[in-house]
PDB file of C-alpha atoms in Angstrom:
ATOM      1  CA  MET A   1    -105.066 -31.380   1.759  1.00 55.00           C
ATOM      2  CA  ASN A   2    -107.955 -31.313  -0.816  1.00 59.00           C
ATOM      3  CA  PRO A   3    -106.618 -31.557  -4.305  1.00 55.00           C
ATOM      4  CA  ALA A   4    -109.456 -29.364  -5.423  1.00 61.00           C
ATOM      5  CA  LEU A   5    -108.808 -26.620  -3.264  1.00 61.00           C
ATOM      6  CA  PRO A   6    -107.184 -23.304  -4.666  1.00 72.00           C
ATOM      7  CA  LEU A   7    -103.388 -23.747  -5.283  1.00 85.00           C
ATOM      8  CA  SER A   8    -102.109 -21.303  -2.663  1.00 85.00           C
ATOM      9  CA  ALA A   9     -98.446 -20.542  -2.354  1.00 87.00           C
ATOM     10  CA  ASP A  10     -98.401 -22.552   0.902  1.00 88.00           C
ATOM     11  CA  LEU A  11     -98.907 -25.652  -0.975  1.00 89.00           C
ATOM     12  CA  PHE A  12     -95.524 -25.037  -2.713  1.00 92.00           C
ATOM     13  CA  ARG A  13     -93.092 -24.300   0.116  1.00 93.00           C
ATOM     14  CA  ARG A  14     -90.317 -26.822   0.930  1.00 91.00           C
ATOM     15  CA  GLN A  15     -88.494 -27.561   4.169  1.00 87.00           C
ATOM     16  CA  ASP A  16     -85.416 -26.565   2.371  1.00 84.00           C
ATOM     17  CA  GLU A  17     -85.625 -23.146   0.554  1.00 86.00           C
ATOM     18  CA  THR A  18     -82.208 -22.778  -0.058  1.00 88.00           C
ATOM     19  CA  PRO A  19     -81.263 -22.199  -3.984  1.00 84.00           C
ATOM     20  CA  ASP A  20     -81.765 -25.386  -5.736  1.00 82.00           C
ATOM     21  CA  ALA A  21     -78.611 -24.782  -7.682  1.00 83.00           C
ATOM     22  CA  GLU A  22     -76.741 -25.498  -4.484  1.00 83.00           C
ATOM     23  CA  PHE A  23     -78.613 -28.698  -3.638  1.00 83.00           C
ATOM     24  CA  TYR A  24     -78.038 -30.291  -7.104  1.00 79.00           C
ATOM     25  CA  GLN A  25     -74.440 -28.888  -7.658  1.00 77.00           C
ATOM     26  CA  HIS A  26     -72.812 -32.404  -7.041  1.00 74.00           C
ATOM     27  CA  PRO A  27     -73.700 -35.130  -9.298  1.00 77.00           C
ATOM     28  CA  ARG A  28     -75.812 -38.200  -7.906  1.00 74.00           C
ATOM     29  CA  PHE A  29     -75.101 -41.089 -10.248  1.00 60.00           C
ATOM     30  CA  VAL A  30     -77.883 -43.135  -8.315  1.00 66.00           C
ATOM     31  CA  ALA A  31     -81.214 -44.632  -9.329  1.00 78.00           C
ATOM     32  CA  HIS A  32     -84.107 -43.147  -7.640  1.00 78.00           C
ATOM     33  CA  ILE A  33     -86.594 -45.990  -8.115  1.00 91.00           C
ATOM     34  CA  ASP A  34     -85.858 -49.700  -8.173  1.00 93.00           C
ATOM     35  CA  GLU A  35     -85.271 -51.982 -11.280  1.00 95.00           C
ATOM     36  CA  ALA A  36     -88.851 -53.048 -11.355  1.00 95.00           C
ATOM     37  CA  ALA A  37     -90.339 -49.583 -11.484  1.00 95.00           C
ATOM     38  CA  ILE A  38     -87.619 -48.479 -13.875  1.00 96.00           C
ATOM     39  CA  ALA A  39     -88.809 -51.192 -16.060  1.00 96.00           C
ATOM     40  CA  ALA A  40     -92.616 -49.932 -15.898  1.00 97.00           C
ATOM     41  CA  VAL A  41     -91.384 -46.437 -16.965  1.00 98.00           C
ATOM     42  CA  THR A  42     -89.468 -48.077 -19.899  1.00 98.00           C
ATOM     43  CA  GLN A  43     -92.815 -49.881 -20.804  1.00 98.00           C
ATOM     44  CA  LEU A  44     -94.772 -46.686 -20.841  1.00 98.00           C
ATOM     45  CA  TYR A  45     -92.316 -44.841 -22.965  1.00 98.00           C
ATOM     46  CA  ARG A  46     -92.511 -47.817 -25.376  1.00 98.00           C
ATOM     47  CA  GLU A  47     -96.289 -47.455 -25.525  1.00 98.00           C
ATOM     48  CA  TYR A  48     -96.491 -43.613 -25.849  1.00 98.00           C
ATOM     49  CA  PHE A  49     -93.219 -42.447 -27.526  1.00 98.00           C
ATOM     50  CA  ARG A  50     -93.084 -43.289 -31.333  1.00 98.00           C
ATOM     51  CA  PRO A  51     -89.759 -44.484 -32.830  1.00 98.00           C
ATOM     52  CA  ASN A  52     -87.803 -41.710 -34.599  1.00 98.00           C
ATOM     53  CA  SER A  53     -89.726 -38.779 -32.664  1.00 98.00           C
ATOM     54  CA  ALA A  54     -88.117 -35.971 -30.979  1.00 98.00           C
ATOM     55  CA  LEU A  55     -88.318 -36.184 -27.157  1.00 98.00           C
ATOM     56  CA  LEU A  56     -87.618 -33.536 -24.337  1.00 98.00           C
ATOM     57  CA  ASP A  57     -86.425 -35.304 -21.190  1.00 98.00           C
ATOM     58  CA  LEU A  58     -87.526 -32.678 -18.603  1.00 98.00           C
ATOM     59  CA  MET A  59     -85.737 -32.683 -15.134  1.00 97.00           C
ATOM     60  CA  SER A  60     -83.391 -35.162 -16.641  1.00 97.00           C
ATOM     61  CA  SER A  61     -80.507 -36.777 -15.025  1.00 95.00           C
ATOM     62  CA  TRP A  62     -77.630 -39.495 -16.138  1.00 95.00           C
ATOM     63  CA  ILE A  63     -80.284 -41.917 -17.431  1.00 95.00           C
ATOM     64  CA  SER A  64     -83.551 -41.354 -19.024  1.00 96.00           C
ATOM     65  CA  HIS A  65     -85.187 -45.063 -18.915  1.00 97.00           C
ATOM     66  CA  LEU A  66     -85.901 -44.935 -22.622  1.00 98.00           C
ATOM     67  CA  PRO A  67     -86.078 -48.365 -24.408  1.00 98.00           C
ATOM     68  CA  ALA A  68     -82.753 -49.501 -25.515  1.00 96.00           C
ATOM     69  CA  ASP A  69     -83.883 -50.948 -28.738  1.00 97.00           C
ATOM     70  CA  VAL A  70     -85.702 -48.024 -30.114  1.00 98.00           C
ATOM     71  CA  ALA A  71     -84.218 -45.292 -31.768  1.00 97.00           C
ATOM     72  CA  TYR A  72     -85.362 -41.621 -31.606  1.00 98.00           C
ATOM     73  CA  SER A  73     -84.670 -38.775 -33.986  1.00 98.00           C
ATOM     74  CA  ARG A  74     -83.635 -36.518 -31.092  1.00 98.00           C
ATOM     75  CA  VAL A  75     -83.571 -36.547 -27.244  1.00 98.00           C
ATOM     76  CA  VAL A  76     -82.840 -33.373 -25.457  1.00 98.00           C
ATOM     77  CA  GLY A  77     -82.396 -33.291 -21.810  1.00 98.00           C
ATOM     78  CA  LEU A  78     -83.138 -30.244 -19.432  1.00 98.00           C
ATOM     79  CA  GLY A  79     -81.743 -30.766 -15.937  1.00 97.00           C
ATOM     80  CA  MET A  80     -79.789 -29.430 -12.938  1.00 95.00           C
ATOM     81  CA  ASN A  81     -76.368 -30.917 -13.041  1.00 96.00           C
ATOM     82  CA  ALA A  82     -74.078 -30.683 -16.150  1.00 96.00           C
ATOM     83  CA  ALA A  83     -72.149 -33.881 -15.089  1.00 96.00           C
ATOM     84  CA  GLU A  84     -75.108 -36.005 -15.080  1.00 96.00           C
ATOM     85  CA  LEU A  85     -76.607 -34.679 -18.251  1.00 97.00           C
ATOM     86  CA  ARG A  86     -73.240 -35.256 -20.102  1.00 97.00           C
ATOM     87  CA  ALA A  87     -73.155 -38.845 -18.758  1.00 97.00           C
ATOM     88  CA  ASN A  88     -76.454 -39.677 -20.222  1.00 97.00           C
ATOM     89  CA  PRO A  89     -75.985 -41.618 -23.485  1.00 97.00           C
ATOM     90  CA  ARG A  90     -79.291 -41.112 -24.863  1.00 97.00           C
ATOM     91  CA  LEU A  91     -79.126 -37.412 -25.004  1.00 98.00           C
ATOM     92  CA  ASN A  92     -78.170 -35.784 -28.222  1.00 98.00           C
ATOM     93  CA  ALA A  93     -78.086 -32.093 -26.481  1.00 98.00           C
ATOM     94  CA  HIS A  94     -78.734 -30.991 -22.856  1.00 98.00           C
ATOM     95  CA  VAL A  95     -79.743 -27.658 -21.082  1.00 98.00           C
ATOM     96  CA  VAL A  96     -78.803 -26.730 -17.450  1.00 97.00           C
ATOM     97  CA  GLN A  97     -81.829 -24.886 -16.046  1.00 97.00           C
ATOM     98  CA  ASP A  98     -83.461 -24.345 -12.739  1.00 96.00           C
ATOM     99  CA  LEU A  99     -87.330 -24.635 -13.692  1.00 97.00           C
ATOM    100  CA  ASN A 100     -88.304 -23.220 -10.130  1.00 96.00           C
ATOM    101  CA  ALA A 101     -86.300 -19.933 -10.858  1.00 95.00           C
ATOM    102  CA  GLN A 102     -86.979 -19.845 -14.740  1.00 97.00           C
ATOM    103  CA  PRO A 103     -89.976 -22.019 -15.847  1.00 97.00           C
ATOM    104  CA  ARG A 104     -89.901 -20.739 -19.470  1.00 98.00           C
ATOM    105  CA  LEU A 105     -88.331 -23.269 -21.715  1.00 98.00           C
ATOM    106  CA  PRO A 106     -85.573 -22.509 -24.013  1.00 98.00           C
ATOM    107  CA  PHE A 107     -87.344 -24.155 -26.999  1.00 98.00           C
ATOM    108  CA  GLN A 108     -89.274 -23.413 -29.992  1.00 98.00           C
ATOM    109  CA  ASN A 109     -93.063 -23.678 -30.393  1.00 97.00           C
ATOM    110  CA  GLN A 110     -94.026 -27.258 -31.417  1.00 98.00           C
ATOM    111  CA  GLU A 111     -90.451 -28.391 -31.444  1.00 98.00           C
ATOM    112  CA  PHE A 112     -91.111 -31.983 -29.898  1.00 98.00           C
ATOM    113  CA  ASP A 113     -93.236 -35.097 -30.541  1.00 98.00           C
ATOM    114  CA  GLY A 114     -93.332 -35.956 -26.828  1.00 98.00           C
ATOM    115  CA  ALA A 115     -91.918 -35.154 -23.162  1.00 98.00           C
ATOM    116  CA  ALA A 116     -91.170 -37.075 -19.998  1.00 98.00           C
ATOM    117  CA  ILE A 117     -90.802 -35.939 -16.312  1.00 98.00           C
ATOM    118  CA  CYS A 118     -89.661 -38.741 -14.455  1.00 97.00           C
ATOM    119  CA  VAL A 119     -89.813 -38.861 -10.539  1.00 95.00           C
ATOM    120  CA  SER A 120     -89.525 -35.183 -10.246  1.00 95.00           C
ATOM    121  CA  ILE A 121     -92.879 -33.506 -10.725  1.00 97.00           C
ATOM    122  CA  ASP A 122     -92.927 -33.101  -6.807  1.00 96.00           C
ATOM    123  CA  TYR A 123     -89.999 -30.645  -6.823  1.00 95.00           C
ATOM    124  CA  LEU A 124     -91.614 -28.169  -9.065  1.00 97.00           C
ATOM    125  CA  THR A 125     -92.551 -25.001  -7.284  1.00 97.00           C
ATOM    126  CA  GLN A 126     -94.340 -23.478 -10.358  1.00 97.00           C
ATOM    127  CA  PRO A 127     -95.545 -26.760 -11.823  1.00 98.00           C
ATOM    128  CA  VAL A 128     -98.463 -24.805 -13.625  1.00 97.00           C
ATOM    129  CA  ALA A 129     -96.175 -22.469 -15.438  1.00 98.00           C
ATOM    130  CA  VAL A 130     -93.923 -25.236 -16.550  1.00 98.00           C
ATOM    131  CA  LEU A 131     -96.538 -27.341 -17.822  1.00 98.00           C
ATOM    132  CA  ARG A 132     -98.038 -24.558 -19.770  1.00 98.00           C
ATOM    133  CA  GLU A 133     -94.694 -24.192 -21.252  1.00 98.00           C
ATOM    134  CA  LEU A 134     -94.525 -27.879 -22.152  1.00 98.00           C
ATOM    135  CA  ALA A 135     -97.962 -27.325 -23.984  1.00 98.00           C
ATOM    136  CA  ARG A 136     -96.437 -24.871 -26.081  1.00 97.00           C
ATOM    137  CA  VAL A 137     -93.123 -26.565 -27.074  1.00 98.00           C
ATOM    138  CA  LEU A 138     -94.868 -29.888 -27.822  1.00 98.00           C
ATOM    139  CA  ARG A 139     -96.696 -30.602 -31.158  1.00 98.00           C
ATOM    140  CA  PRO A 140    -100.589 -31.072 -31.063  1.00 97.00           C
ATOM    141  CA  GLY A 141    -101.341 -34.734 -30.068  1.00 97.00           C
ATOM    142  CA  ALA A 142     -97.895 -35.220 -28.487  1.00 98.00           C
ATOM    143  CA  PRO A 143     -97.870 -37.024 -25.173  1.00 98.00           C
ATOM    144  CA  LEU A 144     -96.418 -36.058 -22.021  1.00 98.00           C
ATOM    145  CA  VAL A 145     -95.488 -38.951 -19.597  1.00 98.00           C
ATOM    146  CA  ILE A 146     -95.056 -37.768 -15.952  1.00 98.00           C
ATOM    147  CA  THR A 147     -94.055 -40.714 -13.652  1.00 98.00           C
ATOM    148  CA  PHE A 148     -93.484 -40.883  -9.794  1.00 97.00           C
ATOM    149  CA  SER A 149     -93.152 -43.092  -7.013  1.00 94.00           C
ATOM    150  CA  ASN A 150     -92.992 -43.026  -3.159  1.00 87.00           C
ATOM    151  CA  ARG A 151     -89.563 -41.725  -2.893  1.00 78.00           C
ATOM    152  CA  CYS A 152     -88.430 -38.174  -2.868  1.00 80.00           C
ATOM    153  CA  PHE A 153     -85.729 -35.853  -1.590  1.00 78.00           C
ATOM    154  CA  PRO A 154     -87.996 -34.856   1.417  1.00 85.00           C
ATOM    155  CA  SER A 155     -86.545 -31.552   1.788  1.00 85.00           C
ATOM    156  CA  LYS A 156     -87.138 -30.472  -1.756  1.00 86.00           C
ATOM    157  CA  ALA A 157     -90.601 -31.729  -2.189  1.00 91.00           C
ATOM    158  CA  ILE A 158     -93.371 -29.274  -2.108  1.00 94.00           C
ATOM    159  CA  ALA A 159     -95.662 -29.256   0.907  1.00 93.00           C
ATOM    160  CA  ALA A 160     -98.722 -30.335  -1.062  1.00 93.00           C
ATOM    161  CA  TRP A 161     -96.989 -33.542  -1.879  1.00 94.00           C
ATOM    162  CA  HIS A 162     -96.323 -34.467   1.672  1.00 94.00           C
ATOM    163  CA  ALA A 163     -99.867 -33.963   2.327  1.00 93.00           C
ATOM    164  CA  LEU A 164    -101.054 -36.240   0.058  1.00 94.00           C
ATOM    165  CA  ASP A 165    -101.021 -40.086  -0.442  1.00 95.00           C
ATOM    166  CA  ASP A 166    -100.398 -41.701  -3.759  1.00 94.00           C
ATOM    167  CA  HIS A 167    -103.645 -41.344  -5.278  1.00 94.00           C
ATOM    168  CA  GLY A 168    -103.863 -37.931  -4.003  1.00 95.00           C
ATOM    169  CA  HIS A 169    -100.647 -37.401  -6.039  1.00 96.00           C
ATOM    170  CA  LEU A 170    -102.363 -38.417  -9.208  1.00 97.00           C
ATOM    171  CA  ALA A 171    -105.331 -36.043  -8.681  1.00 96.00           C
ATOM    172  CA  LEU A 172    -102.694 -33.146  -7.759  1.00 96.00           C
ATOM    173  CA  VAL A 173    -100.784 -33.728 -11.032  1.00 97.00           C
ATOM    174  CA  GLN A 174    -104.012 -33.939 -12.994  1.00 97.00           C
ATOM    175  CA  ARG A 175    -104.966 -30.606 -11.361  1.00 96.00           C
ATOM    176  CA  PHE A 176    -101.753 -28.817 -12.333  1.00 97.00           C
ATOM    177  CA  LEU A 177    -102.426 -29.955 -15.902  1.00 98.00           C
ATOM    178  CA  GLU A 178    -105.984 -28.584 -15.886  1.00 96.00           C
ATOM    179  CA  GLU A 179    -104.751 -25.426 -14.367  1.00 96.00           C
ATOM    180  CA  ALA A 180    -102.116 -25.195 -17.008  1.00 97.00           C
ATOM    181  CA  GLY A 181    -104.748 -25.655 -19.825  1.00 96.00           C
ATOM    182  CA  GLY A 182    -104.263 -27.154 -23.380  1.00 96.00           C
ATOM    183  CA  TRP A 183    -104.076 -30.683 -22.158  1.00 98.00           C
ATOM    184  CA  GLN A 184    -106.542 -33.114 -23.460  1.00 95.00           C
ATOM    185  CA  PRO A 185    -107.143 -36.130 -22.509  1.00 97.00           C
ATOM    186  CA  ILE A 186    -105.558 -36.663 -19.253  1.00 98.00           C
ATOM    187  CA  GLU A 187    -105.016 -40.440 -17.911  1.00 98.00           C
ATOM    188  CA  LEU A 188    -104.220 -41.387 -14.446  1.00 98.00           C
ATOM    189  CA  LEU A 189    -102.457 -44.907 -14.436  1.00 98.00           C
ATOM    190  CA  ASP A 190    -101.129 -47.214 -11.703  1.00 97.00           C
ATOM    191  CA  ARG A 191     -98.268 -49.193 -13.288  1.00 97.00           C
ATOM    192  CA  SER A 192     -96.708 -50.453  -9.848  1.00 96.00           C
ATOM    193  CA  PRO A 193     -95.036 -53.721 -10.904  1.00 93.00           C
ATOM    194  CA  ALA A 194     -95.221 -55.884  -7.647  1.00 83.00           C
ATOM    195  CA  PRO A 195     -97.286 -54.228  -4.851  1.00 78.00           C
ATOM    196  CA  GLY A 196     -95.304 -54.840  -1.778  1.00 77.00           C
ATOM    197  CA  ARG A 197     -92.310 -56.195  -3.334  1.00 85.00           C
ATOM    198  CA  SER A 198     -90.972 -53.341  -5.336  1.00 90.00           C
ATOM    199  CA  ASP A 199     -91.244 -49.506  -5.533  1.00 94.00           C
ATOM    200  CA  PRO A 200     -94.824 -48.450  -6.655  1.00 95.00           C
ATOM    201  CA  LEU A 201     -95.127 -46.440 -10.149  1.00 96.00           C
ATOM    202  CA  TYR A 202     -97.865 -44.098 -10.905  1.00 97.00           C
ATOM    203  CA  ALA A 203     -98.166 -42.180 -14.232  1.00 98.00           C
ATOM    204  CA  VAL A 204    -100.289 -39.155 -15.471  1.00 98.00           C
ATOM    205  CA  VAL A 205    -100.169 -39.130 -19.234  1.00 98.00           C
ATOM    206  CA  ALA A 206    -101.649 -36.236 -20.982  1.00 98.00           C
ATOM    207  CA  ARG A 207    -101.646 -34.988 -24.570  1.00 98.00           C
ATOM    208  CA  VAL A 208    -101.676 -31.770 -26.129  1.00 98.00           C
ATOM    209  CA  ALA A 209    -104.996 -30.727 -27.245  1.00 94.00           C
ATOM    210  CA  TRP A 210    -105.588 -30.068 -30.712  1.00 85.00           C
ATOM    211  CA  PRO A 211    -106.533 -26.514 -31.468  1.00 78.00           C
ATOM    212  CA  LEU A 212    -110.129 -25.424 -31.843  1.00 59.00           C
ATOM    213  CA  ARG A 213    -111.126 -24.865 -35.566  1.00 57.00           C
TER     214      ARG A 213
END
């Protein structure tokens, strides 16, 4: 597919359209990328998330990959499985919510100083709506770090993801942010730690645009 084409409904279909709550009802205490790629995610968080800031870990799980030596004032996780979220030692609070069924976030305007979506953006069937909500709950200038690799649950990834290569994925996520509005600037990064020897790691980093005066 061409990432510049209109975002039609067909692009967001999945091989498995059964309710996501059923798919995620059993916890999966596994790492979805290898150690080198996880280290690359952690380094990105170190670079973009200030110490003592309030963070939102969207589509969270049992591990958030935040730097172990950095303290944050508050980390809230939103994900699909309560057992995984309860097991995450970095979370101060958590919410169980299916963003494909309800993309509106249960948080106040400008509540967080930063947000992360780790290896999960490819499962969103309403990514523009979710990213619009993220722009609402983050403070102006706050970073959003979206990371992904070449791994996924194939049956739950959207059709557009399957149709593109890694660089196409970068362009697609950029397109989602542009369609959502309120994000400026947008960076496309290749942080793959060891090509051919570890999982690749790509990132799209965007900041909530400051309001026009």
